[in-house]
XYZ file of C-alpha atoms in Angstrom:
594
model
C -30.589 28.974 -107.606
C -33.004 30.403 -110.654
C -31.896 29.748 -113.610
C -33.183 30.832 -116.894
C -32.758 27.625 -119.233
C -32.586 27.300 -123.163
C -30.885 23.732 -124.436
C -29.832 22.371 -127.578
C -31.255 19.690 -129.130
C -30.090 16.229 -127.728
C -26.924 15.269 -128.717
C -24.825 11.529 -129.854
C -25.213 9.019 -127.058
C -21.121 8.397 -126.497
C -19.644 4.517 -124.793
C -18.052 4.968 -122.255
C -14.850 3.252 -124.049
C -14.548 6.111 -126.723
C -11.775 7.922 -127.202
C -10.776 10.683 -129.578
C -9.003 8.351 -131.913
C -11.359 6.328 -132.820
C -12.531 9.006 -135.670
C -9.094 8.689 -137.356
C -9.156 4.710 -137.169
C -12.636 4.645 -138.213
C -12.234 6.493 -141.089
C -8.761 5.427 -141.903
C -9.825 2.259 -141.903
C -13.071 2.938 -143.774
C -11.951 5.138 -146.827
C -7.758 4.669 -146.432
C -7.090 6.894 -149.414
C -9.745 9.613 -148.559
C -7.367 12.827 -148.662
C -7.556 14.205 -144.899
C -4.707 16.702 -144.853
C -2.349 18.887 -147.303
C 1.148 19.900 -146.516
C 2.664 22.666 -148.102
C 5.429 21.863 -150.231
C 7.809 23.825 -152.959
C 5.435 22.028 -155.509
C 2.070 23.410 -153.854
C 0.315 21.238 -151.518
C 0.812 17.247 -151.269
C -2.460 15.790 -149.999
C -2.062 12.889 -147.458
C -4.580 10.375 -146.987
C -6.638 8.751 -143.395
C -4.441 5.439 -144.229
C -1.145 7.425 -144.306
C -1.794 9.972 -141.798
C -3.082 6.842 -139.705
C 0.107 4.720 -139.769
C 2.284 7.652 -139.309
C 0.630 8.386 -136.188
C 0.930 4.371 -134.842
C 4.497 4.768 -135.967
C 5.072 8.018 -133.926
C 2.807 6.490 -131.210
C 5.015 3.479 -130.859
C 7.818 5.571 -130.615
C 6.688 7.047 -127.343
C 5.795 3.779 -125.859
C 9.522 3.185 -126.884
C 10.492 6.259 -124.936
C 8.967 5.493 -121.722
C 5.892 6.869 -121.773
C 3.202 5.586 -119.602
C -0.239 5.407 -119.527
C -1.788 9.311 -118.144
C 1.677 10.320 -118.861
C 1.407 14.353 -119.713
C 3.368 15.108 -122.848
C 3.487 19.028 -124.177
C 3.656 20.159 -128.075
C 4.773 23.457 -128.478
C 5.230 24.394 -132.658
C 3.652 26.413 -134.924
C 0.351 25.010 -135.969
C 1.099 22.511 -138.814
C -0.032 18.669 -139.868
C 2.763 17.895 -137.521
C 1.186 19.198 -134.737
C -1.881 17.386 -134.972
C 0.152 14.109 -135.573
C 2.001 14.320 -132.559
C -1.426 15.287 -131.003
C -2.897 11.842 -132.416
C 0.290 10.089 -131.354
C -0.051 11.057 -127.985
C -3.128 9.722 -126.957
C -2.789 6.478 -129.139
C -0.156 5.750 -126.732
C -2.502 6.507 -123.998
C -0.846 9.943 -123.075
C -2.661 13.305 -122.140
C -1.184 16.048 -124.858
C -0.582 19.792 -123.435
C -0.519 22.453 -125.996
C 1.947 25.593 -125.313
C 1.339 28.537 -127.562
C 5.231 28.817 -129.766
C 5.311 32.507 -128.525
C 5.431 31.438 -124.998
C 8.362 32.710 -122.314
C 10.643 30.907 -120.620
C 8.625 31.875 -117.455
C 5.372 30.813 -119.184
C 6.674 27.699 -120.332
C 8.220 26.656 -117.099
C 4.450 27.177 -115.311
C 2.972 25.026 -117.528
C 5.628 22.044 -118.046
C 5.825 21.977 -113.919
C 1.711 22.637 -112.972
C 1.246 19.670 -115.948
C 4.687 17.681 -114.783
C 4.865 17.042 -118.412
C 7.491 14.470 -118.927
C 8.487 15.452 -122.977
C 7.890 18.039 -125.448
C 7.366 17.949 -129.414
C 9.496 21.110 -130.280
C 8.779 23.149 -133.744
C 12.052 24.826 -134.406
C 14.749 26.076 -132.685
C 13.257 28.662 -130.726
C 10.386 26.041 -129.151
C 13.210 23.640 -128.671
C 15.540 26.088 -126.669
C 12.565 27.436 -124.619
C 11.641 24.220 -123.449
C 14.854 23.047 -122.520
C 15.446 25.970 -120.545
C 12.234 25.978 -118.970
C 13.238 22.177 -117.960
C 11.981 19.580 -120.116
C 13.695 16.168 -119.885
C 13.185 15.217 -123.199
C 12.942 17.432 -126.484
C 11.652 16.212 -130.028
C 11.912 18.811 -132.829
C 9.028 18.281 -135.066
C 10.623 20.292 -137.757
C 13.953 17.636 -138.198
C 14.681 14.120 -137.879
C 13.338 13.581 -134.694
C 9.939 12.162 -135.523
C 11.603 9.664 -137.729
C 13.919 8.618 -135.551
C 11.081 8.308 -132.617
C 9.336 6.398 -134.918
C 12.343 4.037 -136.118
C 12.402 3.520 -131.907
C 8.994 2.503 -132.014
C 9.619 -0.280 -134.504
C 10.002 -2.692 -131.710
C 6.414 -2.096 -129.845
C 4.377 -4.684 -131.588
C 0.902 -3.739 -133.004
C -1.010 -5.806 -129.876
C 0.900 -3.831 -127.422
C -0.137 -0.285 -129.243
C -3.561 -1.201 -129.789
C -3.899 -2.651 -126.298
C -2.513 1.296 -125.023
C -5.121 2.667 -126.992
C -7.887 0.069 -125.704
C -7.274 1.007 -122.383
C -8.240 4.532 -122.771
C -11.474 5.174 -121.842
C -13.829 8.366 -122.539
C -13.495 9.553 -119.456
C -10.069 9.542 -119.178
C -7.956 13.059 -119.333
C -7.575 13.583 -123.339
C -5.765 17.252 -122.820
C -4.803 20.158 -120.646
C -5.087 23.182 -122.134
C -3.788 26.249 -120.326
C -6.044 29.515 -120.428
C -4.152 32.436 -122.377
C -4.159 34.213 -119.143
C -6.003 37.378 -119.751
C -6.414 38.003 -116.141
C -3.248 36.307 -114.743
C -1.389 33.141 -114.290
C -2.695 30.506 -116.789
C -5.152 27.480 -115.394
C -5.262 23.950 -116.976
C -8.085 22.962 -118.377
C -8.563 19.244 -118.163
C -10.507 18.095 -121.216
C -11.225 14.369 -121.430
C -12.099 12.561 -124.068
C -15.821 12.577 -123.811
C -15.560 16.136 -123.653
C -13.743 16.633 -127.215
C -15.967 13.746 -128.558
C -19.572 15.724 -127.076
C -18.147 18.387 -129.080
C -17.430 17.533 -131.879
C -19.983 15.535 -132.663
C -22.561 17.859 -131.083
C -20.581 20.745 -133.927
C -21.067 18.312 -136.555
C -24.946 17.201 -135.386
C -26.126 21.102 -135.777
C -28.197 21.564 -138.747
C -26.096 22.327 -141.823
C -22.809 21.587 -140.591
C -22.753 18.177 -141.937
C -23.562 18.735 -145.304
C -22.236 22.556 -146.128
C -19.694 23.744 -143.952
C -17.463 20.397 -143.087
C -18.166 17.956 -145.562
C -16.152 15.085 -147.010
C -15.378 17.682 -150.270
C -14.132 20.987 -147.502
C -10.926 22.051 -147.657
C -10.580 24.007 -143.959
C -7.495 25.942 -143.317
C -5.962 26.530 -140.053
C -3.694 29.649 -139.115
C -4.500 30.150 -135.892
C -2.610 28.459 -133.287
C -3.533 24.758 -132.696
C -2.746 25.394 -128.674
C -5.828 27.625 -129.121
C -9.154 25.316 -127.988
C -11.213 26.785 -131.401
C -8.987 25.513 -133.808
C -8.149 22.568 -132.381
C -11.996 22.041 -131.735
C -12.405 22.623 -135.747
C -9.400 20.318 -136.354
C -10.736 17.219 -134.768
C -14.175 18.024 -136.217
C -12.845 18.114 -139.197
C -11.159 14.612 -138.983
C -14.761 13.373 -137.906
C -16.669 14.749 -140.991
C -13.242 13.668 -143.672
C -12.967 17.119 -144.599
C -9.332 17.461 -146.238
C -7.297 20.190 -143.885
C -4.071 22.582 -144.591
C -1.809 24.298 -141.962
C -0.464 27.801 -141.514
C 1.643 28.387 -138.680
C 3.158 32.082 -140.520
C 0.381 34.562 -140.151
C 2.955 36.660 -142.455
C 2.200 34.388 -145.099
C -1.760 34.041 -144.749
C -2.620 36.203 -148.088
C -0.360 34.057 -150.469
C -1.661 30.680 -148.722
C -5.090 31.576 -148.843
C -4.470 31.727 -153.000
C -3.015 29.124 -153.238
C -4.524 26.665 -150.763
C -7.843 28.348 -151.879
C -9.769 26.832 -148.714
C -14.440 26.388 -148.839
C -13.700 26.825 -145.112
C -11.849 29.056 -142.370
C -11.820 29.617 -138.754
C -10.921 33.024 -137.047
C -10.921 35.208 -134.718
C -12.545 38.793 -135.535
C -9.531 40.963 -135.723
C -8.488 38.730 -139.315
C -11.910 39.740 -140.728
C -11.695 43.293 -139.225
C -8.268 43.293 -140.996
C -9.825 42.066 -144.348
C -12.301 44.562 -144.447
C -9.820 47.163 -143.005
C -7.091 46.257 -146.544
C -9.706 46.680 -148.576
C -10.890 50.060 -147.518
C -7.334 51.563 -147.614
C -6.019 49.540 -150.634
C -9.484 52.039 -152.177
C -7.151 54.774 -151.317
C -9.914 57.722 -151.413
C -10.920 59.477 -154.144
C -13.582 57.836 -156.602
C -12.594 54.198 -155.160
C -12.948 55.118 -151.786
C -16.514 56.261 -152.699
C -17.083 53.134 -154.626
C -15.957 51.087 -151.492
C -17.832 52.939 -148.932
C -20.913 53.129 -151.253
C -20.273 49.153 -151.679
C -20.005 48.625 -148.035
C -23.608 50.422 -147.214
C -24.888 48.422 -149.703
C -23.636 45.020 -148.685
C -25.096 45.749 -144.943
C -28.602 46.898 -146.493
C -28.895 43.783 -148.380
C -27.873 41.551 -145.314
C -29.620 43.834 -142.919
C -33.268 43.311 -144.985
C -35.562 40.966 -144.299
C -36.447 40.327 -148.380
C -34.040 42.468 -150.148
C -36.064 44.320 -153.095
C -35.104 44.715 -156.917
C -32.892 47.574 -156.628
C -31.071 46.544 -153.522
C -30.353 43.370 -155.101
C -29.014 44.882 -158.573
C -27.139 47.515 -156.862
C -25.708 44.507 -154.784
C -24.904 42.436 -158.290
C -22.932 45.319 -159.337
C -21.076 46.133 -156.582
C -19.919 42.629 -156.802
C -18.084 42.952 -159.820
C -16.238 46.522 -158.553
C -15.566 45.196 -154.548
C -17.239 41.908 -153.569
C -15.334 39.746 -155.724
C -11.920 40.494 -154.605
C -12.590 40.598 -150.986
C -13.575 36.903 -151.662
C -10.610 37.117 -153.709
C -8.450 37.757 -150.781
C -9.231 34.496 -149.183
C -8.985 32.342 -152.296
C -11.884 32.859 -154.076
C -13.581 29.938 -152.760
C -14.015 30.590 -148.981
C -18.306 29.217 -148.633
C -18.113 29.856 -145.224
C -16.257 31.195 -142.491
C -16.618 30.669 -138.438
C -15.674 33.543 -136.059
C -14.936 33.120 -132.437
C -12.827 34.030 -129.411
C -14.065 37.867 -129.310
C -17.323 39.582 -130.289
C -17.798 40.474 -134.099
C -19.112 43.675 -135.051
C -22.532 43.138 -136.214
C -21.838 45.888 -138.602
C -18.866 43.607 -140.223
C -20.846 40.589 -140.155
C -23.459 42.220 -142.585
C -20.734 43.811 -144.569
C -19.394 40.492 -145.008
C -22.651 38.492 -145.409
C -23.829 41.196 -148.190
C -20.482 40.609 -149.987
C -20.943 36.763 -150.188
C -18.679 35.774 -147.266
C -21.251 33.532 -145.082
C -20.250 33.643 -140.714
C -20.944 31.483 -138.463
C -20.335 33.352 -135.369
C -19.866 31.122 -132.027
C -19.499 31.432 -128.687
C -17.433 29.119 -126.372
C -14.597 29.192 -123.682
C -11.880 26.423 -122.802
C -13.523 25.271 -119.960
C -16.826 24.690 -122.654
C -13.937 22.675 -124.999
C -14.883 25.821 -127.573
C -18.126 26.095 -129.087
C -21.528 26.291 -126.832
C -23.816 27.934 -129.062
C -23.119 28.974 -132.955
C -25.477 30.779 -135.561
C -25.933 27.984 -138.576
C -26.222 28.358 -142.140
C -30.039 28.162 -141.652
C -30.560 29.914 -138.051
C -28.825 32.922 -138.302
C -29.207 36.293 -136.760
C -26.296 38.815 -137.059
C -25.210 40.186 -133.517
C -25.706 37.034 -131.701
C -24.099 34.001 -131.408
C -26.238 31.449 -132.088
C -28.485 29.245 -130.718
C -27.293 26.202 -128.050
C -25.477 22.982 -129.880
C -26.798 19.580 -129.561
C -26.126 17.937 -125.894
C -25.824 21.931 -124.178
C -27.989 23.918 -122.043
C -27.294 27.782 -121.652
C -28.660 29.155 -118.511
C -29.173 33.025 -117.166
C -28.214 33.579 -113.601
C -29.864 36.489 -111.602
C -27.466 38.571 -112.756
C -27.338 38.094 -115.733
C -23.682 35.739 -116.002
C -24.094 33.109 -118.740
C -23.842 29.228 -117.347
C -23.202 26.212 -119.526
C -24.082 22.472 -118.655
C -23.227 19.855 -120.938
C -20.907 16.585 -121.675
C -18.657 19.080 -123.385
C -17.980 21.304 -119.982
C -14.144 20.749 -118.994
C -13.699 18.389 -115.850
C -12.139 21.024 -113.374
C -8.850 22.917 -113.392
C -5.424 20.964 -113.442
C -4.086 21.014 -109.298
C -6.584 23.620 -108.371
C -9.620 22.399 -106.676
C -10.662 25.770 -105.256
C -10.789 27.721 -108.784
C -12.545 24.621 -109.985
C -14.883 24.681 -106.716
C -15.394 28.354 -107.342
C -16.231 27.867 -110.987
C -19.363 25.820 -110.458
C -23.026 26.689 -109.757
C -25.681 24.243 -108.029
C -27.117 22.344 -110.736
C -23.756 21.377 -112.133
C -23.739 24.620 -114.141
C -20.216 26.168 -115.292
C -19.837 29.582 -114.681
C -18.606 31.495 -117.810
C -17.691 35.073 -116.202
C -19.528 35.892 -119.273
C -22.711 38.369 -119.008
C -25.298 37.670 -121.775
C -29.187 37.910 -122.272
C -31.273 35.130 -124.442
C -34.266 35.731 -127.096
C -35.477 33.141 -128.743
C -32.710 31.000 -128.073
C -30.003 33.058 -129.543
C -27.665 34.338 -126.946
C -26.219 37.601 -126.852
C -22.509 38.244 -124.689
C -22.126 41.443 -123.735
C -19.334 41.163 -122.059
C -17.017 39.981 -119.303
C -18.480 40.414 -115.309
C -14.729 41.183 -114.444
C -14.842 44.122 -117.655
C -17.733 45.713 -116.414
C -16.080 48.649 -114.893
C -17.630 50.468 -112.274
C -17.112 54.680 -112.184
C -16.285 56.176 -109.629
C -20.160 58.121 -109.598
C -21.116 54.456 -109.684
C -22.238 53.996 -113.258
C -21.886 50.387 -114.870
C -19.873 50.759 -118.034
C -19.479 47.939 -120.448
C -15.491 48.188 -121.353
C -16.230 45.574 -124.111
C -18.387 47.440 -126.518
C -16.362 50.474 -126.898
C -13.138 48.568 -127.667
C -15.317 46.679 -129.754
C -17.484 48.964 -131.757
C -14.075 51.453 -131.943
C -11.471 48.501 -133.029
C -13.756 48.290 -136.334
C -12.240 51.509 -137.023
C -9.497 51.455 -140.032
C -6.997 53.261 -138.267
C -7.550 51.532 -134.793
C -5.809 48.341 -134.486
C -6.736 47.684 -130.169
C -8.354 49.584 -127.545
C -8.998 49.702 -124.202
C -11.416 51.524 -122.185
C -10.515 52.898 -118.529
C -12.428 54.282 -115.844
C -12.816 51.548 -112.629
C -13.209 53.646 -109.859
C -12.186 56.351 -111.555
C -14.335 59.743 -112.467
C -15.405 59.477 -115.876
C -14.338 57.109 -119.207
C -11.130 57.291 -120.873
C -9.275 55.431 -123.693
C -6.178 54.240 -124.715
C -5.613 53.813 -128.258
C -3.338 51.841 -129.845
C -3.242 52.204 -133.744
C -2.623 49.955 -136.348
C 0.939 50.396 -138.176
C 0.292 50.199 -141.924
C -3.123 52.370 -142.037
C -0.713 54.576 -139.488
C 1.628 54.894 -142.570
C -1.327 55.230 -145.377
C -2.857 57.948 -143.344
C 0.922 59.953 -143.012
C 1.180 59.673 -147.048
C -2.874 60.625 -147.405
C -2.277 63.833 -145.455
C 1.283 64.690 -146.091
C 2.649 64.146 -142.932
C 6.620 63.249 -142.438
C 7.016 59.898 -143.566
C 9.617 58.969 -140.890
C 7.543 60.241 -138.276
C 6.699 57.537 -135.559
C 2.984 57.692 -133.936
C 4.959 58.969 -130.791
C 5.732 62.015 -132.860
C 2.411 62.477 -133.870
C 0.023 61.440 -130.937
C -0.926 64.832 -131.054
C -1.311 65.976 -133.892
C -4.539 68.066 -134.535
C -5.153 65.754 -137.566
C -5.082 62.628 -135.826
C -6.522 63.579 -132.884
C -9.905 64.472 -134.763
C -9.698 61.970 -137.189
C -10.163 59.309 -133.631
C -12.594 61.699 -132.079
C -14.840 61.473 -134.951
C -15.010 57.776 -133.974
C -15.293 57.883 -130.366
C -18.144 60.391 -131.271
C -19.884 58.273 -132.963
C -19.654 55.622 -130.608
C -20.918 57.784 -127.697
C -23.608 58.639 -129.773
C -25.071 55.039 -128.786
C -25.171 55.419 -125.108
C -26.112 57.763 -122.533
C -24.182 60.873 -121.311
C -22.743 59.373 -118.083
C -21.259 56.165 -119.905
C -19.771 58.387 -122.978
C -15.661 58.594 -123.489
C -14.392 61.753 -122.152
C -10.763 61.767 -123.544
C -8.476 59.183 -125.151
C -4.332 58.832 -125.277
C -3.054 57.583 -128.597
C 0.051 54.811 -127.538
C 2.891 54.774 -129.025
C 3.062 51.620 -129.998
C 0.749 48.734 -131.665
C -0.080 45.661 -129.185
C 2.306 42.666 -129.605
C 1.779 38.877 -128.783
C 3.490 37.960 -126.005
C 3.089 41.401 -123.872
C -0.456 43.114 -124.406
C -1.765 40.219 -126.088
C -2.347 36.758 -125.882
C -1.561 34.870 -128.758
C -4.925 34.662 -129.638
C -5.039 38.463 -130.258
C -7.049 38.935 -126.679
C -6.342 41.674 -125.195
C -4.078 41.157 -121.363
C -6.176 44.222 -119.700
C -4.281 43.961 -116.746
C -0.657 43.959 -118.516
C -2.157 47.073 -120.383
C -2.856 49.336 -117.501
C 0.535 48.022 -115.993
C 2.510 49.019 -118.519
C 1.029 52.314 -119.241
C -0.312 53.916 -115.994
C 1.890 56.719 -116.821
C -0.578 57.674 -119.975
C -4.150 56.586 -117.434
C -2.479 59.024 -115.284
C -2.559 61.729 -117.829
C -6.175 61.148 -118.964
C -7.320 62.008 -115.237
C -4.939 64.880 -114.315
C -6.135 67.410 -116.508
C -8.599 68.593 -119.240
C -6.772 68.037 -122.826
């Protein structure tokens, strides 16, 4: 098999008796009142230090080895993501257990797959809602993590001497199964992801080996905050690296909440997915509300991407950028605490546009690439090795590879050891030369790899043209009143597009052209208005490609996207579940000219 090759530099020789705890002992041990996390509290936030945070997670630890469970012994969390979540994470494998993370907006159904594929024997509950899902979907045993619970595990523990606990934790070795973490099932029934303990450790130490990490993005003085779900292999990935480096951490598991938490945690550091940046961007520009501060915003915005965009900015770019700082910049970094250094992106492509807007307005990204199987990141652009519409170069201890046709392979100590119970997918999965298989097409230049998109999203027209479904929903999502998007047209005779649009530009766009203000976006799919309003930006979109791959007609839905149906709970798009549920409105883009 050819492969084209680029690898990072080498990365931290690991024993082969490591294990993912020993960062938190080390460094609890090591600096004990070093502040590692912050919980929220009515006060603000109450920092808790590695020597704490340590001997709760013995205590809780104890507690399990109290409850039964053994050695290998799969044990599910399913909460919000909070400091309790990543103690019960800790917990878990100090007691020698293999922790499997369940996103808190999963089914019954969903829920059920994964405790019975995993044959998890307990869960660590976050409210009521977790708790009643997992009982229904069979657990034996049910912790809340929001209640007495923990305490009372932990009062059950008291009896496990510190010999027995440490000789649990002893026993685990690096190779051992650390986690299973379920795919988000974009393309059907979710697989587990076995991820030992070598794996997390190759990553995170290969994350914090890349130049600059170390000493400007996770540092011992960071304060990172989470939001997005901890069941999610990104922020979990950024969690544990963050325990490695003693940067001090803060949980969000309300989204709703994220503007007032970002003032007043007022994080150096976030993690994201490019739909909360798109969203940033997209507040701003309304929140301008036309007129002479629209101008101002748009003028700021083509200024911002200049400056990023040049290779030396000159005089006047630069005092034109200075200025706009003081009328725009300054409260987008505002919005995220006014302290934000630098902030990674991952999960889905970011518009290179947005990138530069952002860069030019002082928010620095570190856009990555990575997939569960990878245990997250494989290649990430670095404070000093950056270049806007790719995502980075290779990591310490990874190789990217090419294959003929173009689908992006990954070899490394941080690639997953195969799929939970399914030999065949993991069979399947892997190229000669021990390379994963991403699904992922990309090209390489200088190192920095570009995605392009999925192999399985590259739909195929009827006339035969290739059409990349990814970078129209991409480049047309960046739009302020498009919220998702998905492009149609496998098999079929020409593009089409089903829009979904976001609900509170939807309402600034009724009040900016005096449309009914109870009228739903079913009552005004379409309406001349709106309809050229979106044309405008599926013009400009097909102004990028050739005639044969351009959109021919778009439905607006009635309805934004929610978690749980259309979407994963990482904001990913279910294409299949989309074109399920509304073949009625693809039907209607191919039976007749609009």
């Amino acid at each position: 098999m050819s492969v084209a090759e680029c690898c990072g530099p080498p990365g931290p020789a690991l024993p082969d008796a490591a294990a993912i705890t020993d960062d938190l002992e080390e460094l609890a041990a090591r600096q004990p009142d070093h502040p590692l996390f912050a919980r929220e509290t009515g006060a603000g936030w109450t920092d808790v230090s590695a020597g704490e945070f340590a001997a709760q997670v013995r205590a809780l630890a104890c507690g399990l080895v109290a409850a039964g469970v053994k050695p290998g012994d799969r044990v599910a969390i399913m909460s919000a993501t909070s400091c309790e979540w990543v103690r019960c994470d800790y917990a878990i494998w100090t007691a020698g257990g293999v922790s499997v993370p369940i996103y808190e907006t999963a089914s019954v159904t969903q829920a059920r797959w994964i405790l019975r594929d995993s044959a998890a024997v307990a869960v660590f509950a976050g409210g009521e809602r977790c708790a009643r899902v997992a009982a229904e979907a069979g657990a034996r045993l049910v912790w809340r993590t929001d209640g007495p619970d923990l305490d009372r595990l932990a009062a059950l523990g008291s009896r496990i001497t510190p010999p027995v606990l440490a000789q649990r934790r002893a026993a685990v070795l690096a190779d051992h199964p650390a986690t299973i973490v379920y795919t988000s099932g974009t393309t059907g029934r979710p697989k587990g992801c076995v991820l030992t303990h070598r794996n997390l450790l190759a990553e995170t130490a290969g994350v914090l080996a890349a130049p600059g990490i170390i000493d400007r993005v996770l540092t011992p003085g960071t304060s990172v905050l989470l939001f997005l779900p901890l069941a999610h292999i990104l922020t979990r990935v950024v969690q544990l690296a963050a325990v490695r480096a003693g940067a001090r951490t803060g949980h969000l598991g309300d989204l709703a909440r994220l503007p007032a938490v970002l003032r007043s945690f007022r994080p150096t550091a976030v993690a994201a997915v490019p739909r909360v940046f798109e969203k940033l961007r997209d507040t701003a520009e309304r929140e301008a509300d036309g007129g002479i501060a629209g101008r101002i915003f748009r003028a700021a915005e083509r200024t911002a991407v200049a400056w990023s965009e040049a290779e030396h900015p000159g005089r006047l770019l630069s005092l034109r950028r200075s200025l706009f700082d003081r009328l725009v910049y300054r409260r987008l970094r505002a919005a995220l605490g006014g302290r934000v250094e630098y902030v990674v992106s991952g999960g889905a492509a970011l518009s290179p546009h947005l990138a530069h807007f952002l860069r030019g307005a002082g928010i620095r990204i570190l856009e990555g690439y990575g997939l569960t199987e990878t245990t997250a990141g494989v290649t990430l652009n670095l404070p000093g090795a950056q270049r806007i519409g790719t995502v980075g170069r290779p990591l310490p201890g990874t190789a990217v590879g090419l294959a003929a046709d173009g689908e992006i392979l990954v070899r490394g100590p941080a690639v997953f050891a195969g799929y939970w119970n399914d030999e065949a997918s993991t069979i399947e999965a892997t190229a000669p030369g021990g390379w994963f298989r991403t699904g992922d097409l990309g090209s390489l230049d200088d190192g920095y790899l570009t995605v392009s998109g999925r192999k399985k999203d590259l739909l195929v027209t009827a006339s035969g043209k290739n059409i990349a479904a990814a970078y129209f929903e991409d480049s047309l999502r960046a739009h302020w009143l498009i919220d998702q998007c998905v492009v149609t047209g496998d098999r079929l005779p020409f593009v089409g597009a089903l829009v979904a649009l976001d609900r509170e530009a939807f309402a600034a766009w009724k009040l900016d052209r005096a449309k009914p203000a109870a009228a739903t976006v079913a009552d005004l799919r379409d309406d001349a208005d709106l309809r050229a309003l979106l044309q405008e930006a599926i013009d400009e979109v097909n102004s990028t490609v050739s005639a044969a791959e351009t959109i021919k007609r778009f439905r607006v839905l009635g309805a934004e996207f929610s978690v749980g149906d259309e979407l994963t709970p990482t904001l990913k798009v279910r294409r299949r579940r989309v074109l399920e549920k509304y073949s009625g409105e693809v039907a209607e883009l191919y039976a007749a000219r609009q």
